[in-house]
Amino acid sequence: MDTVTNNAPATSVADTVRRQMWSVEQIAALFDLPFNDLIHRAHEVHRQNFDPNAVQLSTLLSIKTGGCAEDCGYCPQAARYHTTVDNEDMLGVDAVVAAARAAKDNGATRFCMGAAWRGPKQRDLTRVIDMVKAVRGLGMETCATLGMLKPGQAEQLKSAGLDYYNHNLDTAPEFYGNIISTRTQEDRLDTLAEVRNAGLHVCCGGIVGMGETRRVRAGLIAELANLDPYPESVPINNLVQVEGTPLHGIAKLDLFEFVRTIACARITMPKAMVRLSAGRQEMPEGIQALCFLAGANSIFYGDKLLTTGNPEAARDRDLMDRLGMYPLVPAGVKREE
Ligand code: SAM
Ligand code: DTB
Ligand code: SF4
């Protein structure tokens, strides 16, 4: 795979974006456009803001798997659901560094560490900080998703060299209570404010395919786009249905609707990295190509997400080659010659 270096200035959305408010109606009207019109419009926005053939590669690692006290209805790691995911101990720093090195050797530029917590206790955070320092030392961008943060915790992560914090809104406010009861969207917004105020880049998106209406999908995109500023990185997940979770067995989303969601994210958050996230393993390559056309420019890369599967890295490299796409190397990331 050839690579391309992103020579754009290393500014964040926070530095560069003038605020534009979006109503749910405006976004619902985008969703309602004929497919070709919507994709054309999204692709134009994409081309104005990015190299349309470059894709950013992030590898995920679950550093603390299972046994979570929360009740997110989509999640195989919630202790209260009977899935095949066991409650495991937190990984040691050496195991995390070995996984990050392997991800880097495979071509990933960002390493994202996820933990099945409501939020980190201070002794957990201290260990995560050691992991962040070690992964940053490899010359990779770092991301963590550890749940809700208390005041001061985001600053500690920032000081350790963390680049991004992932915390999703998951779905629109009116549908949220159908999916999660142990934390509110207000709680999530509080954590996002902690992250933003600490100077970390915000990675925030949601999940579709949870039985929501198109209006709810438009509401999620509106809520994300109206964050001030909107997130630097927006993961759009298609629900991975896991046996034992409450959402297992519900009707699957029409994948053209998934592509529409990506397009609406691109139009409303023109400078954000839009990540085609969970659900790619069940997504035909043609649909993934449509997602790239509609403005997705980032993927999770590597055989596993947190606990579920993802396309094999070699398959993704092959797909990118066939599409004439190449990995984006962010300014500041070191690559071996
Ligand atoms: N425990 C932390 C939290 O919830 O904030 C961090 C890890 S949690 C697994 C990160 C995100 O993964 C969730 O907010 C959700 O958007 C996504 N996710 C979890 N299970 C999923 C599934 N089955 N399908 C799609 N996305 C999922
Ligand atoms: C995000 O929005 N999607 C990723 C990442 N952020 C942490 C997680 C997807 C998890 C899919 C289910 C699993 O593998 O457990
Ligand atoms: Fe726990 Fe996060 Fe899963 Fe919710 S999404 S059950 S907080 S691991």
Short mmCIF file of C-alpha atoms and ligand atoms in Angstrom, two decimals:
data_model
loop_
_atom_site.label_atom_id
_atom_site.label_comp_id
_atom_site.label_asym_id
_atom_site.label_seq_id
_atom_site.Cartn_x
_atom_site.Cartn_y
_atom_site.Cartn_z
CA MET A 1 0.00 0.00 0.00
CA ASP A 2 1.30 3.44 -0.82
CA THR A 3 0.66 6.09 1.80
CA VAL A 4 0.01 9.79 1.73
CA THR A 5 1.07 12.33 4.32
CA ASN A 6 -1.53 14.79 5.43
CA ASN A 7 0.16 18.13 4.94
CA ALA A 8 -2.79 20.12 6.21
CA PRO A 9 -1.95 22.20 9.28
CA ALA A 10 -2.35 20.19 12.50
CA THR A 11 -5.24 22.28 13.73
CA SER A 12 -8.37 20.86 15.30
CA VAL A 13 -11.98 21.44 14.34
CA ALA A 14 -12.09 23.59 17.46
CA ASP A 15 -9.54 25.95 15.90
CA THR A 16 -10.99 26.17 12.46
CA VAL A 17 -14.74 25.77 12.34
CA ARG A 18 -17.25 28.56 12.49
CA ARG A 19 -20.43 27.38 14.13
CA GLN A 20 -23.43 26.41 11.99
CA MET A 21 -26.55 25.12 13.70
CA TRP A 22 -28.53 22.33 12.04
CA SER A 23 -32.19 21.60 12.75
CA VAL A 24 -33.43 18.01 12.79
CA GLU A 25 -35.78 19.01 9.93
CA GLN A 26 -32.88 20.17 7.76
CA ILE A 27 -31.06 16.88 8.30
CA ALA A 28 -34.23 14.83 7.81
CA ALA A 29 -34.62 16.65 4.47
CA LEU A 30 -31.09 15.56 3.52
CA PHE A 31 -31.93 11.95 4.41
CA ASP A 32 -35.05 12.22 2.21
CA LEU A 33 -33.11 13.29 -0.91
CA PRO A 34 -32.85 10.80 -3.77
CA PHE A 35 -29.81 8.61 -2.99
CA ASN A 36 -27.72 9.88 -5.91
CA ASP A 37 -28.40 13.53 -5.07
CA LEU A 38 -27.45 12.99 -1.43
CA ILE A 39 -24.24 11.12 -2.24
CA HIS A 40 -23.26 13.69 -4.87
CA ARG A 41 -23.70 16.53 -2.39
CA ALA A 42 -21.79 14.70 0.35
CA HIS A 43 -18.96 13.80 -2.03
CA GLU A 44 -18.62 17.43 -3.11
CA VAL A 45 -18.26 18.49 0.54
CA HIS A 46 -15.77 15.67 1.08
CA ARG A 47 -13.62 16.71 -1.91
CA GLN A 48 -13.62 20.36 -0.77
CA ASN A 49 -12.17 19.36 2.59
CA PHE A 50 -10.11 16.17 2.15
CA ASP A 51 -8.15 14.04 -0.24
CA PRO A 52 -11.07 11.77 -1.22
CA ASN A 53 -8.78 8.76 -1.69
CA ALA A 54 -7.04 8.80 1.69
CA VAL A 55 -8.34 6.80 4.63
CA GLN A 56 -7.20 7.01 8.24
CA LEU A 57 -6.54 3.65 9.96
CA SER A 58 -7.20 3.15 13.70
CA THR A 59 -6.67 -0.13 15.50
CA LEU A 60 -8.74 -0.96 18.58
CA LEU A 61 -7.71 -2.97 21.62
CA SER A 62 -9.90 -3.90 24.55
CA ILE A 63 -7.65 -3.28 27.57
CA LYS A 64 -10.38 -4.31 30.05
CA THR A 65 -12.99 -6.68 28.71
CA GLY A 66 -16.44 -7.58 30.05
CA GLY A 67 -18.11 -7.48 33.43
CA CYS A 68 -19.45 -3.95 32.93
CA ALA A 69 -22.09 -2.68 35.37
CA GLU A 70 -23.94 -0.55 32.76
CA ASP A 71 -26.99 -1.65 30.78
CA CYS A 72 -26.31 -0.39 27.22
CA GLY A 73 -28.72 -2.61 25.27
CA TYR A 74 -26.36 -3.15 22.33
CA CYS A 75 -23.30 -4.15 24.31
CA PRO A 76 -21.94 -7.69 24.73
CA GLN A 77 -19.73 -6.51 27.63
CA ALA A 78 -22.56 -5.66 30.03
CA ALA A 79 -22.41 -8.15 32.92
CA ARG A 80 -26.19 -8.40 33.14
CA TYR A 81 -26.57 -9.92 29.65
CA HIS A 82 -25.66 -13.53 28.99
CA THR A 83 -23.16 -13.35 26.14
CA THR A 84 -19.96 -15.31 25.55
CA VAL A 85 -17.85 -12.33 26.73
CA ASP A 86 -16.24 -13.04 30.13
CA ASN A 87 -15.11 -10.58 32.77
CA GLU A 88 -11.33 -10.37 32.27
CA ASP A 89 -8.56 -8.59 34.16
CA MET A 90 -7.10 -5.40 32.79
CA LEU A 91 -4.18 -6.01 30.41
CA GLY A 92 -0.65 -5.14 31.46
CA VAL A 93 1.34 -2.35 29.80
CA ASP A 94 3.63 -4.82 28.00
CA ALA A 95 0.73 -6.61 26.31
CA VAL A 96 -0.76 -3.29 25.21
CA VAL A 97 2.56 -2.05 23.80
CA ALA A 98 3.06 -5.32 21.91
CA ALA A 99 -0.42 -4.96 20.35
CA ALA A 100 0.24 -1.32 19.45
CA ARG A 101 3.58 -2.19 17.84
CA ALA A 102 1.90 -4.92 15.78
CA ALA A 103 -0.83 -2.47 14.74
CA LYS A 104 1.79 0.06 13.69
CA ASP A 105 3.74 -2.56 11.73
CA ASN A 106 0.47 -3.43 9.98
CA GLY A 107 -0.01 0.21 8.90
CA ALA A 108 -2.29 1.70 11.58
CA THR A 109 -1.49 5.26 12.65
CA ARG A 110 -3.83 5.49 15.64
CA PHE A 111 -4.24 3.05 18.53
CA CYS A 112 -7.47 3.16 20.50
CA MET A 113 -7.72 1.54 23.94
CA GLY A 114 -11.20 0.63 25.17
CA ALA A 115 -12.34 -0.41 28.65
CA ALA A 116 -15.66 -1.88 29.80
CA TRP A 117 -16.16 0.59 32.62
CA ARG A 118 -18.84 3.04 33.62
CA GLY A 119 -15.79 5.23 34.20
CA PRO A 120 -12.19 4.73 35.39
CA LYS A 121 -11.25 4.60 39.08
CA GLN A 122 -8.08 6.57 39.84
CA ARG A 123 -5.93 3.42 40.15
CA ASP A 124 -7.21 2.24 36.74
CA LEU A 125 -6.49 5.62 35.20
CA THR A 126 -2.92 5.51 36.51
CA ARG A 127 -2.35 2.27 34.59
CA VAL A 128 -4.01 3.64 31.45
CA ILE A 129 -1.70 6.65 31.68
CA ASP A 130 1.33 4.34 31.54
CA MET A 131 -0.18 2.68 28.46
CA VAL A 132 -0.81 6.02 26.75
CA LYS A 133 2.76 7.17 27.38
CA ALA A 134 4.17 3.92 26.02
CA VAL A 135 1.99 3.91 22.89
CA ARG A 136 2.72 7.59 22.21
CA GLY A 137 6.40 6.65 22.53
CA LEU A 138 5.97 4.37 19.53
CA GLY A 139 5.04 7.42 17.46
CA MET A 140 1.35 6.55 17.08
CA GLU A 141 -1.67 8.74 17.72
CA THR A 142 -3.48 7.62 20.86
CA CYS A 143 -7.16 7.34 21.66
CA ALA A 144 -8.96 5.99 24.72
CA THR A 145 -12.57 5.14 25.49
CA LEU A 146 -12.96 4.49 29.20
CA GLY A 147 -16.50 5.69 29.94
CA MET A 148 -17.47 8.76 31.96
CA LEU A 149 -14.68 11.02 33.24
CA LYS A 150 -14.66 12.90 36.53
CA PRO A 151 -13.21 16.43 36.76
CA GLY A 152 -9.43 16.29 36.42
CA GLN A 153 -9.24 12.89 34.73
CA ALA A 154 -9.21 14.26 31.17
CA GLU A 155 -6.35 16.60 32.11
CA GLN A 156 -4.34 13.65 33.42
CA LEU A 157 -4.87 11.81 30.13
CA LYS A 158 -3.92 14.90 28.13
CA SER A 159 -0.70 15.32 30.15
CA ALA A 160 0.17 11.69 29.43
CA GLY A 161 0.04 12.39 25.68
CA LEU A 162 -3.47 11.21 24.81
CA ASP A 163 -4.63 12.69 21.50
CA TYR A 164 -8.33 11.64 21.29
CA TYR A 165 -11.01 10.56 23.73
CA ASN A 166 -13.94 8.55 22.34
CA HIS A 167 -17.29 8.94 24.05
CA ASN A 168 -20.41 8.44 21.95
CA LEU A 169 -23.85 10.03 22.23
CA ASP A 170 -25.06 6.74 20.73
CA THR A 171 -28.52 7.89 19.57
CA ALA A 172 -30.91 10.85 19.53
CA PRO A 173 -32.22 12.08 22.91
CA GLU A 174 -35.81 10.86 22.36
CA PHE A 175 -34.68 7.27 21.64
CA TYR A 176 -31.83 7.11 24.16
CA GLY A 177 -33.98 5.88 27.06
CA ASN A 178 -35.05 2.84 25.00
CA ILE A 179 -31.42 1.67 24.89
CA ILE A 180 -29.67 2.75 28.11
CA SER A 181 -30.98 3.52 31.61
CA THR A 182 -27.86 3.58 33.80
CA ARG A 183 -26.48 6.86 32.43
CA THR A 184 -28.14 9.82 30.76
CA GLN A 185 -27.17 11.82 27.72
CA GLU A 186 -26.50 14.73 30.11
CA ASP A 187 -23.84 12.55 31.78
CA ARG A 188 -22.31 11.96 28.36
CA LEU A 189 -22.35 15.66 27.50
CA ASP A 190 -20.62 16.40 30.83
CA THR A 191 -17.82 13.98 29.93
CA LEU A 192 -17.52 15.47 26.45
CA ALA A 193 -17.16 18.91 28.05
CA GLU A 194 -14.38 17.57 30.33
CA VAL A 195 -12.62 16.15 27.27
CA ARG A 196 -12.95 19.35 25.24
CA ASN A 197 -11.88 21.61 28.11
CA ALA A 198 -8.76 19.51 28.71
CA GLY A 199 -7.69 20.21 25.10
CA LEU A 200 -8.16 16.63 23.91
CA HIS A 201 -9.58 15.95 20.46
CA VAL A 202 -13.15 14.70 20.67
CA CYS A 203 -14.18 11.44 19.00
CA CYS A 204 -17.95 11.17 19.31
CA GLY A 205 -20.56 9.40 17.22
CA GLY A 206 -23.31 6.86 17.55
CA ILE A 207 -24.96 3.63 16.49
CA VAL A 208 -27.65 3.05 13.89
CA GLY A 209 -29.58 -0.14 13.23
CA MET A 210 -31.02 -0.27 16.76
CA GLY A 211 -34.64 -0.15 15.56
CA GLU A 212 -34.71 3.65 15.43
CA THR A 213 -36.57 5.71 12.83
CA ARG A 214 -34.95 7.87 10.17
CA ARG A 215 -36.03 10.87 12.24
CA VAL A 216 -33.97 9.52 15.15
CA ARG A 217 -30.95 9.08 12.88
CA ALA A 218 -31.39 12.70 11.75
CA GLY A 219 -31.66 13.72 15.42
CA LEU A 220 -28.38 11.97 16.28
CA ILE A 221 -26.56 13.71 13.42
CA ALA A 222 -28.08 17.07 14.44
CA GLU A 223 -26.95 16.60 18.03
CA LEU A 224 -23.40 15.77 16.92
CA ALA A 225 -23.22 18.57 14.35
CA ASN A 226 -24.51 21.14 16.87
CA LEU A 227 -21.86 20.35 19.46
CA ASP A 228 -19.80 23.51 19.69
CA PRO A 229 -17.41 22.79 18.10
CA TYR A 230 -18.44 19.56 16.46
CA PRO A 231 -16.19 16.50 17.08
CA GLU A 232 -12.90 16.07 15.21
CA SER A 233 -13.78 12.42 14.69
CA VAL A 234 -17.27 10.93 14.22
CA PRO A 235 -17.62 7.14 14.37
CA ILE A 236 -20.81 5.86 12.77
CA ASN A 237 -21.44 2.31 13.98
CA ASN A 238 -23.92 -0.14 12.49
CA LEU A 239 -25.20 -2.29 15.35
CA VAL A 240 -23.31 -5.57 15.65
CA GLN A 241 -26.02 -7.87 16.94
CA VAL A 242 -24.64 -10.13 19.66
CA GLU A 243 -26.60 -13.07 21.00
CA GLY A 244 -27.66 -12.48 24.59
CA THR A 245 -28.03 -8.69 24.25
CA PRO A 246 -31.54 -7.17 24.19
CA LEU A 247 -31.07 -5.88 20.64
CA HIS A 248 -30.14 -9.26 19.21
CA GLY A 249 -32.57 -10.36 16.49
CA ILE A 250 -34.13 -6.99 15.66
CA ALA A 251 -34.70 -6.08 11.99
CA LYS A 252 -31.46 -5.10 10.28
CA LEU A 253 -31.02 -1.64 8.82
CA ASP A 254 -31.12 -1.28 5.02
CA LEU A 255 -27.45 -0.62 4.29
CA PHE A 256 -28.30 2.20 1.85
CA GLU A 257 -29.69 3.93 4.93
CA PHE A 258 -26.32 3.42 6.62
CA VAL A 259 -24.64 5.10 3.61
CA ARG A 260 -27.15 7.96 3.88
CA THR A 261 -26.19 8.41 7.55
CA ILE A 262 -22.51 8.71 6.58
CA ALA A 263 -23.43 11.25 3.88
CA CYS A 264 -25.42 13.36 6.34
CA ALA A 265 -22.52 13.29 8.81
CA ARG A 266 -20.13 14.45 6.07
CA ILE A 267 -22.39 17.32 4.92
CA THR A 268 -23.06 18.63 8.42
CA MET A 269 -19.53 18.13 9.82
CA PRO A 270 -17.41 18.93 6.76
CA LYS A 271 -14.01 18.96 8.45
CA ALA A 272 -14.51 15.99 10.78
CA MET A 273 -13.01 12.58 10.13
CA VAL A 274 -16.09 10.40 9.60
CA ARG A 275 -15.37 6.82 10.61
CA LEU A 276 -17.08 3.84 9.04
CA SER A 277 -16.97 1.93 12.32
CA ALA A 278 -18.58 -1.22 13.75
CA GLY A 279 -20.56 -3.44 11.40
CA ARG A 280 -18.09 -3.57 8.51
CA GLN A 281 -17.64 -7.31 8.74
CA GLU A 282 -21.21 -7.88 7.58
CA MET A 283 -21.04 -5.06 5.01
CA PRO A 284 -20.48 -5.96 1.35
CA GLU A 285 -17.44 -4.23 -0.17
CA GLY A 286 -19.70 -2.32 -2.57
CA ILE A 287 -21.50 -0.72 0.37
CA GLN A 288 -18.16 0.17 1.98
CA ALA A 289 -17.08 1.78 -1.30
CA LEU A 290 -20.30 3.82 -1.29
CA CYS A 291 -19.51 4.91 2.28
CA PHE A 292 -16.11 6.21 1.11
CA LEU A 293 -17.81 7.99 -1.79
CA ALA A 294 -20.29 9.52 0.69
CA GLY A 295 -17.47 10.92 2.81
CA ALA A 296 -16.21 8.25 5.21
CA ASN A 297 -12.44 8.69 5.54
CA SER A 298 -11.52 6.57 8.52
CA ILE A 299 -11.95 2.90 9.50
CA PHE A 300 -11.15 0.51 12.32
CA TYR A 301 -8.36 -1.61 10.92
CA GLY A 302 -7.39 -5.01 12.33
CA ASP A 303 -9.16 -8.32 12.78
CA LYS A 304 -11.05 -7.36 15.93
CA LEU A 305 -13.04 -4.39 17.23
CA LEU A 306 -13.32 -4.72 21.04
CA THR A 307 -14.95 -8.14 21.38
CA THR A 308 -16.44 -8.71 17.91
CA GLY A 309 -14.91 -9.29 14.50
CA ASN A 310 -13.72 -6.83 11.87
CA PRO A 311 -12.48 -7.57 8.32
CA GLU A 312 -8.96 -8.99 8.20
CA ALA A 313 -6.31 -6.34 7.64
CA ALA A 314 -5.10 -8.03 4.43
CA ARG A 315 -8.64 -7.88 3.04
CA ASP A 316 -8.88 -4.19 3.84
CA ARG A 317 -5.53 -3.52 2.16
CA ASP A 318 -6.78 -5.37 -0.89
CA LEU A 319 -10.03 -3.37 -0.90
CA MET A 320 -8.12 -0.09 -0.65
CA ASP A 321 -5.77 -1.13 -3.47
CA ARG A 322 -8.70 -2.05 -5.70
CA LEU A 323 -10.31 1.34 -4.98
CA GLY A 324 -7.03 3.22 -5.50
CA MET A 325 -7.19 4.38 -1.88
CA TYR A 326 -4.26 4.73 0.51
CA PRO A 327 -3.70 5.24 4.25
CA LEU A 328 -3.59 8.78 5.50
CA VAL A 329 -0.61 9.48 7.70
CA PRO A 330 -1.36 12.36 10.06
CA ALA A 331 1.30 15.04 10.42
CA GLY A 332 3.40 14.16 13.46
CA VAL A 333 3.03 10.38 13.15
CA LYS A 334 6.33 8.55 12.63
CA ARG A 335 6.48 5.74 10.09
CA GLU A 336 9.28 3.23 9.67
CA GLU A 337 11.05 3.44 6.28
N1 SAM B 1 -17.37 1.54 28.30
C1 SAM B 1 -17.08 2.74 27.63
C2 SAM B 1 -18.32 3.49 27.21
O1 SAM B 1 -19.36 2.91 27.05
O2 SAM B 1 -18.22 4.71 27.05
C3 SAM B 1 -16.19 2.55 26.40
C4 SAM B 1 -16.36 1.35 25.52
S1 SAM B 1 -17.92 1.21 24.64
C5 SAM B 1 -17.84 -0.43 24.09
C6 SAM B 1 -17.69 2.26 23.24
C7 SAM B 1 -18.81 2.36 22.23
O3 SAM B 1 -18.85 1.18 21.42
C8 SAM B 1 -20.23 2.50 22.71
O4 SAM B 1 -20.55 3.81 23.11
C9 SAM B 1 -21.01 2.13 21.46
O5 SAM B 1 -21.26 3.28 20.67
C10 SAM B 1 -20.07 1.17 20.73
N2 SAM B 1 -20.61 -0.21 20.71
C11 SAM B 1 -20.64 -1.07 21.75
N3 SAM B 1 -21.22 -2.24 21.40
C12 SAM B 1 -21.59 -2.11 20.10
C13 SAM B 1 -22.24 -2.97 19.17
N4 SAM B 1 -22.66 -4.17 19.52
N5 SAM B 1 -22.44 -2.52 17.92
C14 SAM B 1 -22.03 -1.27 17.56
N6 SAM B 1 -21.41 -0.42 18.39
C15 SAM B 1 -21.19 -0.82 19.65
C1 DTB B 2 -16.85 3.32 18.48
O1 DTB B 2 -17.66 4.22 18.18
N1 DTB B 2 -16.92 2.07 18.03
C2 DTB B 2 -15.87 1.26 18.61
C3 DTB B 2 -15.04 2.29 19.41
N2 DTB B 2 -15.82 3.48 19.29
C4 DTB B 2 -14.63 2.02 20.76
C5 DTB B 2 -16.38 0.11 19.40
C6 DTB B 2 -17.25 -0.84 18.61
C7 DTB B 2 -17.57 -1.99 19.48
C8 DTB B 2 -18.33 -3.07 18.74
C9 DTB B 2 -18.69 -4.22 19.62
C10 DTB B 2 -17.51 -4.96 20.20
O2 DTB B 2 -16.56 -5.31 19.47
O3 DTB B 2 -17.55 -5.26 21.40
FE1 SF4 B 3 -20.24 -0.91 29.59
FE2 SF4 B 3 -19.41 0.68 27.62
FE3 SF4 B 3 -20.64 -1.65 27.09
FE4 SF4 B 3 -22.05 0.36 28.10
S1 SF4 B 3 -20.99 0.33 26.09
S2 SF4 B 3 -22.13 -1.79 28.78
S3 SF4 B 3 -20.54 1.29 29.46
S4 SF4 B 3 -18.68 -1.39 28.05
#
